[in-house]
Amino acid sequence: MYTQAIAGPYAASARLVGFCDTNALRMDYANRTHFPNGPAVPCYPAKDFDRMISETRPDTVIVTTMDSTHADYICRAMELGCDVVTEKPMTTDEAKCRRILKTVRATGRKLQVTFNYRYSPPRSQVREILASGAIGKVLSVDFAWLLDTKHGADYFRRWHRRRENSGSLLVHKATHHFDLVNWWLADDPQEVFAHGSLKYYTEDTARRLGLSGHGDRCIGCGVFDRCPLKLDIVGNEYLKAMYRDTEPGDGYQRDRCVFSGEINIWDTMSVAVRYKRGALLSYQLHAYSPYEGYRIAFNGTKGRLEHVACEDTYVNGDGSVPGELQRHNTTTTIIPEFEKPRSIEVAVATGGHGGGDDPLLADIFDPNSPADPLKRKAGERDGAYSILVGVAAYHSIDRGAPVQIADLLGDEPL
């Protein structure tokens, strides 16, 4: 997404000066795809990150690595004098979070966390309605996010399926959702209690679907033709070029079996959050739904706000639009106290993540981007609170007890 933006609409205001990756073949592919007429962007192996900074002298480093490595590159880039734009989640545990906060304070560099869902018009509209006081003070929030078996399964075939890489979906995916609630409420989470289970992406489901005897990956699997959760990275031109053809570079396999016994993240999660000003959040994430979307309701002192959306689904990297919202399947309803419900005309836009990608990119790369009264640009404080809800949730699951956000921060101020 960032490479396309720099090579295309923001070529006049930004220049890509270096690639750094674990896979040289994938960097070569990026150069051929985005800069076919040259000049090629210099490429550096991951171990030569410092040398890349020294030789290319970037103003900003964009971090899109595996989640568990974000903190290393964020902190080192800032120590070397660069500002940083990082993909969500900012990091995956409380120690790395505290390290990032300390480094920001010590270096004075800027950190932006790219929460593109904030920029989606329907979600921005919810923020405006709540801020207007239309339903009074928010007392509780009911929030359910559904990943379907196309999108949800994709997290169980990639590196995300190992908690040590992603922090589980409570961090990798739900960081979006917790950030939205934090932003919508303009409040900070205080206490978290959670449950989680892995019940769908298991050998039991494989047997139920008649897929016993499956292989370790989709390529060469004996049940490939009849598996409803298969990923054909050879038949998809983009996935083949980006992943299958580059496997010799680092051995990364994009199409691991979703029923593998090595999966150690949850596919069903339930989280209760108490906020500092008293609001209560009840949140659920399901990674195997028949459809994709979310339902959220805010209960306030003067009424209720209901917001429902279905998304067009996708597999990350297959060339489809990620999570596009349509007007006909997105609704927002205000139910005032003692009055009849009224529907709100939903603000929607085309493009990835519900129309959020394009305005996010403008916020990053357009030097003339206007001031934003909704304060959608997120920094390290937003990044920290969004991931700490998920981190507290997985600690709560492990311990069977509530977890205080303040205990995760220790003596690191926010």
mmCIF file of C-alpha atoms in Angstrom:
data_model
loop_
_atom_site.group_PDB
_atom_site.id
_atom_site.type_symbol
_atom_site.label_atom_id
_atom_site.label_comp_id
_atom_site.label_asym_id
_atom_site.label_seq_id
_atom_site.Cartn_x
_atom_site.Cartn_y
_atom_site.Cartn_z
ATOM 1 C CA MET A 1 0.000 0.000 0.000
ATOM 2 C CA TYR A 2 2.737 2.481 0.945
ATOM 3 C CA THR A 3 4.965 1.588 -2.000
ATOM 4 C CA GLN A 4 2.101 2.081 -4.454
ATOM 5 C CA ALA A 5 1.298 5.445 -2.886
ATOM 6 C CA ILE A 6 4.887 6.695 -3.086
ATOM 7 C CA ALA A 7 5.366 5.416 -6.629
ATOM 8 C CA GLY A 8 2.026 6.870 -7.729
ATOM 9 C CA PRO A 9 -0.079 9.731 -6.350
ATOM 10 C CA TYR A 10 2.535 11.003 -3.864
ATOM 11 C CA ALA A 11 5.607 10.812 -6.075
ATOM 12 C CA ALA A 12 5.946 14.601 -5.896
ATOM 13 C CA SER A 13 6.039 14.722 -2.097
ATOM 14 C CA ALA A 14 7.725 11.452 -1.113
ATOM 15 C CA ARG A 15 10.568 9.299 -2.394
ATOM 16 C CA LEU A 16 11.325 5.707 -1.465
ATOM 17 C CA VAL A 17 15.062 5.486 -0.774
ATOM 18 C CA GLY A 18 15.462 1.910 0.434
ATOM 19 C CA PHE A 19 13.890 -1.509 0.969
ATOM 20 C CA CYS A 20 14.860 -3.671 3.949
ATOM 21 C CA ASP A 21 13.528 -7.212 4.198
ATOM 22 C CA THR A 22 14.320 -10.802 5.074
ATOM 23 C CA ASN A 23 13.741 -11.824 1.447
ATOM 24 C CA ALA A 24 15.819 -10.394 -1.414
ATOM 25 C CA LEU A 25 13.564 -11.991 -4.032
ATOM 26 C CA ARG A 26 10.527 -10.211 -2.626
ATOM 27 C CA MET A 27 12.331 -6.863 -2.701
ATOM 28 C CA ASP A 28 13.286 -7.520 -6.327
ATOM 29 C CA TYR A 29 9.643 -8.261 -7.088
ATOM 30 C CA ALA A 30 8.592 -4.969 -5.474
ATOM 31 C CA ASN A 31 11.078 -3.076 -7.624
ATOM 32 C CA ARG A 32 9.874 -4.771 -10.825
ATOM 33 C CA THR A 33 6.241 -4.143 -9.944
ATOM 34 C CA HIS A 34 6.302 -0.561 -8.659
ATOM 35 C CA PHE A 35 9.311 0.862 -10.464
ATOM 36 C CA PRO A 36 9.425 -1.007 -13.798
ATOM 37 C CA ASN A 37 11.169 1.872 -15.548
ATOM 38 C CA GLY A 38 13.682 2.384 -12.749
ATOM 39 C CA PRO A 39 15.671 3.459 -11.063
ATOM 40 C CA ALA A 40 15.543 0.482 -8.740
ATOM 41 C CA VAL A 41 15.216 1.191 -5.017
ATOM 42 C CA PRO A 42 18.329 0.002 -3.132
ATOM 43 C CA CYS A 43 17.701 -3.242 -1.245
ATOM 44 C CA TYR A 44 19.160 -4.259 2.108
ATOM 45 C CA PRO A 45 18.909 -7.513 4.069
ATOM 46 C CA ALA A 46 17.294 -7.231 7.482
ATOM 47 C CA LYS A 47 20.658 -7.518 9.264
ATOM 48 C CA ASP A 48 21.862 -4.366 7.466
ATOM 49 C CA PHE A 49 19.133 -2.027 8.712
ATOM 50 C CA ASP A 50 21.651 0.372 10.290
ATOM 51 C CA ARG A 51 23.673 0.472 7.059
ATOM 52 C CA MET A 52 20.527 1.292 5.076
ATOM 53 C CA ILE A 53 19.809 4.256 7.346
ATOM 54 C CA SER A 54 23.412 5.449 7.110
ATOM 55 C CA GLU A 55 23.582 5.209 3.326
ATOM 56 C CA THR A 56 20.094 6.365 2.322
ATOM 57 C CA ARG A 57 19.478 9.008 5.035
ATOM 58 C CA PRO A 58 15.668 8.701 5.205
ATOM 59 C CA ASP A 59 13.473 11.223 7.001
ATOM 60 C CA THR A 60 10.959 8.516 7.913
ATOM 61 C CA VAL A 61 11.031 4.741 8.245
ATOM 62 C CA ILE A 62 7.832 2.795 7.515
ATOM 63 C CA VAL A 63 7.682 -0.414 9.548
ATOM 64 C CA THR A 64 5.641 -3.272 8.039
ATOM 65 C CA THR A 65 7.496 -6.254 9.484
ATOM 66 C CA MET A 66 6.189 -9.167 11.532
ATOM 67 C CA ASP A 67 4.347 -7.729 14.558
ATOM 68 C CA SER A 68 6.765 -9.111 17.134
ATOM 69 C CA THR A 69 9.660 -7.240 15.481
ATOM 70 C CA HIS A 70 7.974 -3.824 15.234
ATOM 71 C CA ALA A 71 9.548 -2.517 18.432
ATOM 72 C CA ASP A 72 13.082 -3.336 17.270
ATOM 73 C CA TYR A 73 12.765 -1.324 14.065
ATOM 74 C CA ILE A 74 10.688 1.486 15.575
ATOM 75 C CA CYS A 75 13.187 2.086 18.348
ATOM 76 C CA ARG A 76 16.314 1.676 16.245
ATOM 77 C CA ALA A 77 14.995 4.024 13.554
ATOM 78 C CA MET A 78 14.265 6.708 16.135
ATOM 79 C CA GLU A 79 17.673 6.204 17.771
ATOM 80 C CA LEU A 80 19.234 6.791 14.355
ATOM 81 C CA GLY A 81 17.354 10.075 13.946
ATOM 82 C CA CYS A 82 14.302 9.058 11.902
ATOM 83 C CA ASP A 83 10.602 9.575 12.417
ATOM 84 C CA VAL A 84 8.542 6.390 12.109
ATOM 85 C CA VAL A 85 5.255 5.310 10.559
ATOM 86 C CA THR A 86 4.302 1.832 11.741
ATOM 87 C CA GLU A 87 1.658 -0.644 10.803
ATOM 88 C CA LYS A 88 -0.684 -1.720 13.544
ATOM 89 C CA PRO A 89 -0.303 -3.241 16.073
ATOM 90 C CA MET A 90 2.393 -0.972 17.454
ATOM 91 C CA THR A 91 3.881 -4.016 19.193
ATOM 92 C CA THR A 92 2.823 -7.256 20.880
ATOM 93 C CA ASP A 93 3.564 -7.121 24.625
ATOM 94 C CA GLU A 94 3.886 -4.703 27.520
ATOM 95 C CA ALA A 95 7.709 -4.758 27.741
ATOM 96 C CA LYS A 96 8.092 -3.787 24.089
ATOM 97 C CA CYS A 97 5.395 -1.147 24.535
ATOM 98 C CA ARG A 98 7.272 0.438 27.432
ATOM 99 C CA ARG A 99 10.481 0.345 25.376
ATOM 100 C CA ILE A 100 8.821 2.251 22.532
ATOM 101 C CA LEU A 101 7.375 4.876 24.884
ATOM 102 C CA LYS A 102 10.766 5.421 26.498
ATOM 103 C CA THR A 103 12.487 5.712 23.117
ATOM 104 C CA VAL A 104 9.984 8.275 21.847
ATOM 105 C CA ARG A 105 10.541 10.351 24.947
ATOM 106 C CA ALA A 106 14.337 10.005 24.830
ATOM 107 C CA THR A 107 14.777 10.784 21.114
ATOM 108 C CA GLY A 108 11.988 13.304 20.553
ATOM 109 C CA ARG A 109 11.158 11.633 17.224
ATOM 110 C CA LYS A 110 7.594 11.307 15.892
ATOM 111 C CA LEU A 111 5.732 8.008 15.728
ATOM 112 C CA GLN A 112 2.507 7.477 13.781
ATOM 113 C CA VAL A 113 0.482 4.266 14.069
ATOM 114 C CA THR A 114 -1.629 3.679 10.959
ATOM 115 C CA PHE A 115 -5.164 2.968 12.136
ATOM 116 C CA ASN A 116 -6.867 3.194 8.761
ATOM 117 C CA TYR A 117 -10.235 2.213 10.238
ATOM 118 C CA ARG A 118 -10.376 5.638 11.941
ATOM 119 C CA TYR A 119 -10.409 7.269 8.494
ATOM 120 C CA SER A 120 -13.332 5.216 7.141
ATOM 121 C CA PRO A 121 -16.267 7.648 6.656
ATOM 122 C CA PRO A 122 -18.915 5.595 8.521
ATOM 123 C CA ARG A 123 -16.610 5.188 11.513
ATOM 124 C CA SER A 124 -15.682 8.857 11.492
ATOM 125 C CA GLN A 125 -19.404 9.621 11.412
ATOM 126 C CA VAL A 126 -19.965 7.523 14.553
ATOM 127 C CA ARG A 127 -17.287 9.588 16.298
ATOM 128 C CA GLU A 128 -19.068 12.809 15.299
ATOM 129 C CA ILE A 129 -22.472 11.571 16.517
ATOM 130 C CA LEU A 130 -21.108 10.495 19.895
ATOM 131 C CA ALA A 131 -19.149 13.736 20.320
ATOM 132 C CA SER A 132 -22.328 15.723 19.582
ATOM 133 C CA GLY A 133 -23.970 14.329 22.711
ATOM 134 C CA ALA A 134 -26.847 12.813 20.746
ATOM 135 C CA ILE A 135 -27.130 9.876 23.154
ATOM 136 C CA GLY A 136 -25.638 11.612 26.183
ATOM 137 C CA LYS A 137 -22.844 10.065 28.223
ATOM 138 C CA VAL A 138 -21.963 6.578 26.982
ATOM 139 C CA LEU A 139 -22.458 3.999 29.738
ATOM 140 C CA SER A 140 -21.828 0.742 27.887
ATOM 141 C CA VAL A 141 -20.765 -0.618 24.490
ATOM 142 C CA ASP A 142 -21.684 -3.955 22.849
ATOM 143 C CA PHE A 143 -19.258 -4.790 20.025
ATOM 144 C CA ALA A 144 -19.012 -7.964 17.890
ATOM 145 C CA TRP A 145 -16.565 -8.307 15.003
ATOM 146 C CA LEU A 146 -17.006 -11.219 12.597
ATOM 147 C CA LEU A 147 -14.289 -12.527 10.293
ATOM 148 C CA ASP A 148 -15.588 -14.935 7.688
ATOM 149 C CA THR A 149 -13.975 -18.213 6.697
ATOM 150 C CA LYS A 150 -12.136 -16.574 3.791
ATOM 151 C CA HIS A 151 -10.557 -13.691 5.688
ATOM 152 C CA GLY A 152 -10.480 -15.299 9.137
ATOM 153 C CA ALA A 153 -8.808 -18.467 7.908
ATOM 154 C CA ASP A 154 -5.969 -16.429 6.442
ATOM 155 C CA TYR A 155 -4.654 -15.602 9.923
ATOM 156 C CA PHE A 156 -4.374 -19.323 10.680
ATOM 157 C CA ARG A 157 -2.229 -20.176 7.664
ATOM 158 C CA ARG A 158 0.342 -17.373 8.060
ATOM 159 C CA TRP A 159 2.831 -16.356 10.744
ATOM 160 C CA HIS A 160 -0.045 -14.789 12.717
ATOM 161 C CA ARG A 161 -1.080 -18.265 13.894
ATOM 162 C CA ARG A 162 1.752 -18.265 16.422
ATOM 163 C CA ARG A 163 1.093 -16.048 19.439
ATOM 164 C CA GLU A 164 4.790 -15.232 19.819
ATOM 165 C CA ASN A 165 4.689 -13.623 16.351
ATOM 166 C CA SER A 166 1.397 -11.720 16.499
ATOM 167 C CA GLY A 167 0.261 -11.519 20.106
ATOM 168 C CA SER A 168 -2.788 -13.475 18.851
ATOM 169 C CA LEU A 169 -5.774 -11.900 17.112
ATOM 170 C CA LEU A 170 -6.498 -10.055 20.371
ATOM 171 C CA VAL A 171 -3.507 -7.890 19.443
ATOM 172 C CA HIS A 172 -2.972 -8.226 15.712
ATOM 173 C CA LYS A 173 -6.579 -7.815 14.609
ATOM 174 C CA ALA A 174 -8.427 -6.460 17.643
ATOM 175 C CA THR A 175 -5.978 -3.561 18.026
ATOM 176 C CA HIS A 176 -8.050 -1.925 15.264
ATOM 177 C CA HIS A 177 -11.252 -2.483 17.194
ATOM 178 C CA PHE A 178 -9.985 -1.480 20.626
ATOM 179 C CA ASP A 179 -8.500 1.653 19.100
ATOM 180 C CA LEU A 180 -11.858 2.522 17.562
ATOM 181 C CA VAL A 181 -13.619 2.207 20.916
ATOM 182 C CA ASN A 182 -10.901 4.208 22.709
ATOM 183 C CA TRP A 183 -11.191 6.898 20.011
ATOM 184 C CA TRP A 184 -14.991 6.860 19.847
ATOM 185 C CA LEU A 185 -15.269 7.223 23.619
ATOM 186 C CA ALA A 186 -12.279 9.578 23.944
ATOM 187 C CA ASP A 187 -11.395 7.580 27.034
ATOM 188 C CA ASP A 188 -8.683 5.230 28.298
ATOM 189 C CA PRO A 189 -9.150 1.534 29.153
ATOM 190 C CA GLN A 190 -8.526 0.637 32.783
ATOM 191 C CA GLU A 191 -9.328 -3.044 33.490
ATOM 192 C CA VAL A 192 -9.699 -6.116 31.257
ATOM 193 C CA PHE A 193 -11.085 -9.619 31.716
ATOM 194 C CA ALA A 194 -11.215 -12.147 28.877
ATOM 195 C CA HIS A 195 -11.907 -15.680 27.688
ATOM 196 C CA GLY A 196 -10.562 -17.362 24.558
ATOM 197 C CA SER A 197 -10.800 -20.723 22.816
ATOM 198 C CA LEU A 198 -9.600 -22.499 19.681
ATOM 199 C CA LYS A 199 -12.519 -24.598 18.467
ATOM 200 C CA TYR A 200 -12.833 -24.174 14.693
ATOM 201 C CA TYR A 201 -9.351 -24.267 13.158
ATOM 202 C CA THR A 202 -8.659 -27.723 14.566
ATOM 203 C CA GLU A 203 -8.281 -31.334 13.527
ATOM 204 C CA ASP A 204 -11.852 -31.974 14.704
ATOM 205 C CA THR A 205 -13.174 -29.548 12.073
ATOM 206 C CA ALA A 206 -10.971 -31.166 9.412
ATOM 207 C CA ARG A 207 -12.545 -34.547 10.218
ATOM 208 C CA ARG A 208 -16.053 -33.075 10.222
ATOM 209 C CA LEU A 209 -15.429 -31.626 6.751
ATOM 210 C CA GLY A 210 -14.036 -34.923 5.495
ATOM 211 C CA LEU A 211 -10.493 -33.570 5.236
ATOM 212 C CA SER A 212 -8.608 -36.138 7.289
ATOM 213 C CA GLY A 213 -5.197 -36.830 5.832
ATOM 214 C CA HIS A 214 -4.555 -33.203 4.913
ATOM 215 C CA GLY A 215 -0.986 -32.008 4.411
ATOM 216 C CA ASP A 216 1.061 -29.302 6.112
ATOM 217 C CA ARG A 217 0.286 -26.778 3.369
ATOM 218 C CA CYS A 218 -2.137 -26.303 0.488
ATOM 219 C CA ILE A 219 0.420 -26.998 -2.231
ATOM 220 C CA GLY A 220 0.582 -30.763 -2.701
ATOM 221 C CA CYS A 221 -2.211 -31.476 -0.221
ATOM 222 C CA GLY A 222 -4.188 -34.628 -0.995
ATOM 223 C CA VAL A 223 -7.517 -33.016 -0.090
ATOM 224 C CA PHE A 224 -6.837 -29.660 -1.774
ATOM 225 C CA ASP A 225 -9.579 -29.960 -4.417
ATOM 226 C CA ARG A 226 -12.380 -30.438 -1.876
ATOM 227 C CA CYS A 227 -11.128 -28.196 0.944
ATOM 228 C CA PRO A 228 -13.355 -25.098 1.359
ATOM 229 C CA LEU A 229 -10.546 -23.283 3.216
ATOM 230 C CA LYS A 230 -7.747 -23.833 0.698
ATOM 231 C CA LEU A 231 -5.565 -21.036 -0.653
ATOM 232 C CA ASP A 232 -4.321 -21.435 -4.219
ATOM 233 C CA ILE A 233 -1.121 -19.400 -4.308
ATOM 234 C CA VAL A 234 -0.123 -20.955 -7.607
ATOM 235 C CA GLY A 235 -3.398 -20.172 -9.400
ATOM 236 C CA ASN A 236 -3.451 -16.527 -8.254
ATOM 237 C CA GLU A 237 -0.949 -14.513 -10.292
ATOM 238 C CA TYR A 238 -0.160 -12.014 -7.550
ATOM 239 C CA LEU A 239 0.163 -14.555 -4.753
ATOM 240 C CA LYS A 240 2.363 -16.742 -6.930
ATOM 241 C CA ALA A 241 4.737 -13.907 -7.792
ATOM 242 C CA MET A 242 4.810 -12.395 -4.298
ATOM 243 C CA TYR A 243 5.038 -15.598 -2.248
ATOM 244 C CA ARG A 244 5.428 -18.903 -4.108
ATOM 245 C CA ASP A 245 8.180 -17.683 -6.443
ATOM 246 C CA THR A 246 10.031 -15.980 -3.593
ATOM 247 C CA GLU A 247 10.013 -18.923 -1.166
ATOM 248 C CA PRO A 248 13.696 -19.721 -1.820
ATOM 249 C CA GLY A 249 14.574 -16.298 -0.396
ATOM 250 C CA ASP A 250 13.667 -17.087 3.224
ATOM 251 C CA GLY A 251 11.585 -20.261 3.209
ATOM 252 C CA TYR A 252 8.345 -18.479 4.120
ATOM 253 C CA GLN A 253 5.276 -20.534 3.169
ATOM 254 C CA ARG A 254 2.132 -18.471 2.678
ATOM 255 C CA ASP A 255 -0.318 -21.394 2.455
ATOM 256 C CA ARG A 256 0.124 -23.430 5.648
ATOM 257 C CA CYS A 257 -2.761 -25.698 6.662
ATOM 258 C CA VAL A 258 -5.374 -24.007 8.849
ATOM 259 C CA PHE A 259 -5.932 -27.250 10.767
ATOM 260 C CA SER A 260 -2.326 -27.545 11.903
ATOM 261 C CA GLY A 261 -1.548 -28.600 15.457
ATOM 262 C CA GLU A 262 1.079 -25.853 15.735
ATOM 263 C CA ILE A 263 -1.564 -23.087 15.875
ATOM 264 C CA ASN A 264 -1.546 -21.525 19.340
ATOM 265 C CA ILE A 265 -3.882 -18.546 18.970
ATOM 266 C CA TRP A 266 -7.633 -18.417 19.625
ATOM 267 C CA ASP A 267 -10.405 -18.259 17.028
ATOM 268 C CA THR A 268 -13.123 -17.250 19.535
ATOM 269 C CA MET A 269 -12.550 -14.387 21.984
ATOM 270 C CA SER A 270 -14.693 -12.538 24.515
ATOM 271 C CA VAL A 271 -13.378 -9.448 26.329
ATOM 272 C CA ALA A 272 -14.828 -7.171 29.024
ATOM 273 C CA VAL A 273 -13.225 -3.741 29.470
ATOM 274 C CA ARG A 274 -13.847 -1.061 32.084
ATOM 275 C CA TYR A 275 -12.940 2.510 31.078
ATOM 276 C CA LYS A 276 -11.625 5.230 33.357
ATOM 277 C CA ARG A 277 -14.814 7.286 33.179
ATOM 278 C CA GLY A 278 -16.930 4.211 33.910
ATOM 279 C CA ALA A 279 -18.114 2.947 30.518
ATOM 280 C CA LEU A 280 -18.170 -0.845 30.105
ATOM 281 C CA LEU A 281 -17.237 -2.586 26.837
ATOM 282 C CA SER A 282 -18.382 -6.108 25.937
ATOM 283 C CA TYR A 283 -16.387 -7.278 22.891
ATOM 284 C CA GLN A 284 -16.366 -10.479 20.850
ATOM 285 C CA LEU A 285 -14.194 -11.572 17.932
ATOM 286 C CA HIS A 286 -15.041 -14.634 15.841
ATOM 287 C CA ALA A 287 -12.730 -15.819 13.052
ATOM 288 C CA TYR A 288 -15.011 -18.339 11.282
ATOM 289 C CA SER A 289 -18.299 -16.555 10.571
ATOM 290 C CA PRO A 290 -20.435 -17.197 7.452
ATOM 291 C CA TYR A 291 -20.213 -13.469 6.697
ATOM 292 C CA GLU A 292 -17.853 -10.578 7.403
ATOM 293 C CA GLY A 293 -18.694 -7.441 9.317
ATOM 294 C CA TYR A 294 -19.387 -5.948 12.710
ATOM 295 C CA ARG A 295 -22.195 -4.801 14.971
ATOM 296 C CA ILE A 296 -21.784 -2.165 17.657
ATOM 297 C CA ALA A 297 -24.221 -0.429 19.986
ATOM 298 C CA PHE A 298 -23.552 2.454 22.370
ATOM 299 C CA ASN A 299 -25.939 2.811 25.311
ATOM 300 C CA GLY A 300 -26.039 6.333 26.707
ATOM 301 C CA THR A 301 -27.881 8.419 29.266
ATOM 302 C CA LYS A 302 -30.075 9.897 26.494
ATOM 303 C CA GLY A 303 -30.498 6.945 24.148
ATOM 304 C CA ARG A 304 -28.770 4.342 22.027
ATOM 305 C CA LEU A 305 -26.653 4.402 18.849
ATOM 306 C CA GLU A 306 -26.566 1.256 16.707
ATOM 307 C CA HIS A 307 -24.088 0.817 13.858
ATOM 308 C CA VAL A 308 -23.956 -2.294 11.650
ATOM 309 C CA ALA A 309 -21.722 -3.022 8.664
ATOM 310 C CA CYS A 310 -21.046 -5.926 6.337
ATOM 311 C CA GLU A 311 -17.753 -5.921 4.456
ATOM 312 C CA ASP A 312 -16.650 -7.339 1.138
ATOM 313 C CA THR A 313 -14.077 -9.916 2.175
ATOM 314 C CA TYR A 314 -10.580 -10.528 0.933
ATOM 315 C CA VAL A 315 -7.399 -12.473 1.468
ATOM 316 C CA ASN A 316 -4.439 -10.262 2.319
ATOM 317 C CA GLY A 317 -2.349 -9.838 -0.783
ATOM 318 C CA ASP A 318 -4.610 -11.513 -3.343
ATOM 319 C CA GLY A 319 -5.357 -8.293 -5.223
ATOM 320 C CA SER A 320 -8.877 -7.734 -3.868
ATOM 321 C CA VAL A 321 -10.035 -4.667 -1.973
ATOM 322 C CA PRO A 322 -9.567 -5.096 1.782
ATOM 323 C CA GLY A 323 -12.797 -4.711 3.715
ATOM 324 C CA GLU A 324 -14.739 -2.340 1.457
ATOM 325 C CA LEU A 325 -18.018 -1.044 2.895
ATOM 326 C CA GLN A 326 -21.081 -0.405 0.759
ATOM 327 C CA ARG A 327 -23.942 1.973 1.534
ATOM 328 C CA HIS A 328 -26.614 -0.709 1.141
ATOM 329 C CA ASN A 329 -25.138 -2.943 3.851
ATOM 330 C CA THR A 330 -24.082 -0.297 6.391
ATOM 331 C CA THR A 331 -26.631 1.245 8.749
ATOM 332 C CA THR A 332 -26.508 3.733 11.598
ATOM 333 C CA THR A 333 -29.529 4.285 13.832
ATOM 334 C CA ILE A 334 -30.095 6.674 16.721
ATOM 335 C CA ILE A 335 -32.772 5.672 19.247
ATOM 336 C CA PRO A 336 -33.325 8.715 21.493
ATOM 337 C CA GLU A 337 -34.683 8.347 25.001
ATOM 338 C CA PHE A 338 -38.534 8.189 24.879
ATOM 339 C CA GLU A 339 -38.550 8.746 21.076
ATOM 340 C CA LYS A 340 -38.774 6.677 17.917
ATOM 341 C CA PRO A 341 -35.595 5.453 16.175
ATOM 342 C CA ARG A 342 -34.250 7.476 13.284
ATOM 343 C CA SER A 343 -31.915 6.269 10.585
ATOM 344 C CA ILE A 344 -28.819 8.278 9.701
ATOM 345 C CA GLU A 345 -27.691 8.565 6.089
ATOM 346 C CA VAL A 346 -24.395 6.724 6.157
ATOM 347 C CA ALA A 347 -21.259 8.402 4.848
ATOM 348 C CA VAL A 348 -19.350 5.847 2.784
ATOM 349 C CA ALA A 349 -16.448 5.842 0.354
ATOM 350 C CA THR A 350 -14.771 3.367 -1.964
ATOM 351 C CA GLY A 351 -11.361 1.898 -1.308
ATOM 352 C CA GLY A 352 -9.705 -0.358 1.192
ATOM 353 C CA HIS A 353 -10.672 -0.684 4.879
ATOM 354 C CA GLY A 354 -14.075 0.889 4.393
ATOM 355 C CA GLY A 355 -12.708 3.849 2.452
ATOM 356 C CA GLY A 356 -10.083 4.560 5.107
ATOM 357 C CA ASP A 357 -6.901 3.785 3.172
ATOM 358 C CA ASP A 358 -6.865 6.791 0.828
ATOM 359 C CA PRO A 359 -7.388 9.501 3.474
ATOM 360 C CA LEU A 360 -4.840 7.758 5.711
ATOM 361 C CA LEU A 361 -2.266 7.853 2.924
ATOM 362 C CA ALA A 362 -3.006 11.526 2.336
ATOM 363 C CA ASP A 363 -2.481 12.161 6.041
ATOM 364 C CA ILE A 364 0.937 10.495 5.833
ATOM 365 C CA PHE A 365 2.270 11.729 2.488
ATOM 366 C CA ASP A 366 0.463 14.973 1.591
ATOM 367 C CA PRO A 367 2.297 17.949 3.135
ATOM 368 C CA ASN A 368 -0.797 20.110 2.538
ATOM 369 C CA SER A 369 -3.193 17.756 4.310
ATOM 370 C CA PRO A 370 -5.748 19.928 6.147
ATOM 371 C CA ALA A 371 -6.204 20.031 9.899
ATOM 372 C CA ASP A 372 -8.385 17.191 11.160
ATOM 373 C CA PRO A 373 -10.932 18.077 13.876
ATOM 374 C CA LEU A 374 -11.577 14.346 14.429
ATOM 375 C CA LYS A 375 -7.931 13.809 15.421
ATOM 376 C CA ARG A 376 -7.628 10.626 13.408
ATOM 377 C CA LYS A 377 -3.811 10.665 13.246
ATOM 378 C CA ALA A 378 -2.678 8.243 15.952
ATOM 379 C CA GLY A 379 0.563 8.399 17.912
ATOM 380 C CA GLU A 380 2.337 6.226 20.437
ATOM 381 C CA ARG A 381 -0.248 6.883 23.146
ATOM 382 C CA ASP A 382 -3.068 5.602 20.938
ATOM 383 C CA GLY A 383 -0.925 2.703 19.777
ATOM 384 C CA ALA A 384 -0.117 1.755 23.352
ATOM 385 C CA TYR A 385 -3.674 1.784 24.701
ATOM 386 C CA SER A 386 -4.992 -0.170 21.706
ATOM 387 C CA ILE A 387 -2.486 -3.009 22.095
ATOM 388 C CA LEU A 388 -2.550 -3.027 25.892
ATOM 389 C CA VAL A 389 -6.234 -4.020 25.894
ATOM 390 C CA GLY A 390 -5.303 -7.070 23.806
ATOM 391 C CA VAL A 391 -2.196 -7.794 25.860
ATOM 392 C CA ALA A 392 -4.220 -7.535 29.074
ATOM 393 C CA ALA A 393 -6.810 -9.841 27.492
ATOM 394 C CA TYR A 394 -4.349 -12.611 26.708
ATOM 395 C CA HIS A 395 -2.798 -12.308 30.167
ATOM 396 C CA SER A 396 -6.319 -12.517 31.619
ATOM 397 C CA ILE A 397 -7.015 -15.702 29.652
ATOM 398 C CA ASP A 398 -3.759 -17.199 30.916
ATOM 399 C CA ARG A 399 -4.396 -16.214 34.539
ATOM 400 C CA GLY A 400 -8.166 -16.505 34.733
ATOM 401 C CA ALA A 401 -8.280 -13.103 36.397
ATOM 402 C CA PRO A 402 -8.791 -9.426 35.511
ATOM 403 C CA VAL A 403 -5.741 -7.382 34.512
ATOM 404 C CA GLN A 404 -5.112 -3.693 35.202
ATOM 405 C CA ILE A 405 -3.718 -1.643 32.300
ATOM 406 C CA ALA A 406 -1.716 0.440 34.770
ATOM 407 C CA ASP A 407 0.131 -2.688 35.908
ATOM 408 C CA LEU A 408 1.260 -3.333 32.322
ATOM 409 C CA LEU A 409 2.554 0.217 31.968
ATOM 410 C CA GLY A 410 4.448 0.087 35.252
ATOM 411 C CA ASP A 411 6.105 3.424 35.902
ATOM 412 C CA GLU A 412 5.968 4.410 32.216
ATOM 413 C CA PRO A 413 3.625 7.443 31.945
ATOM 414 C CA LEU A 414 0.977 7.801 29.256
#
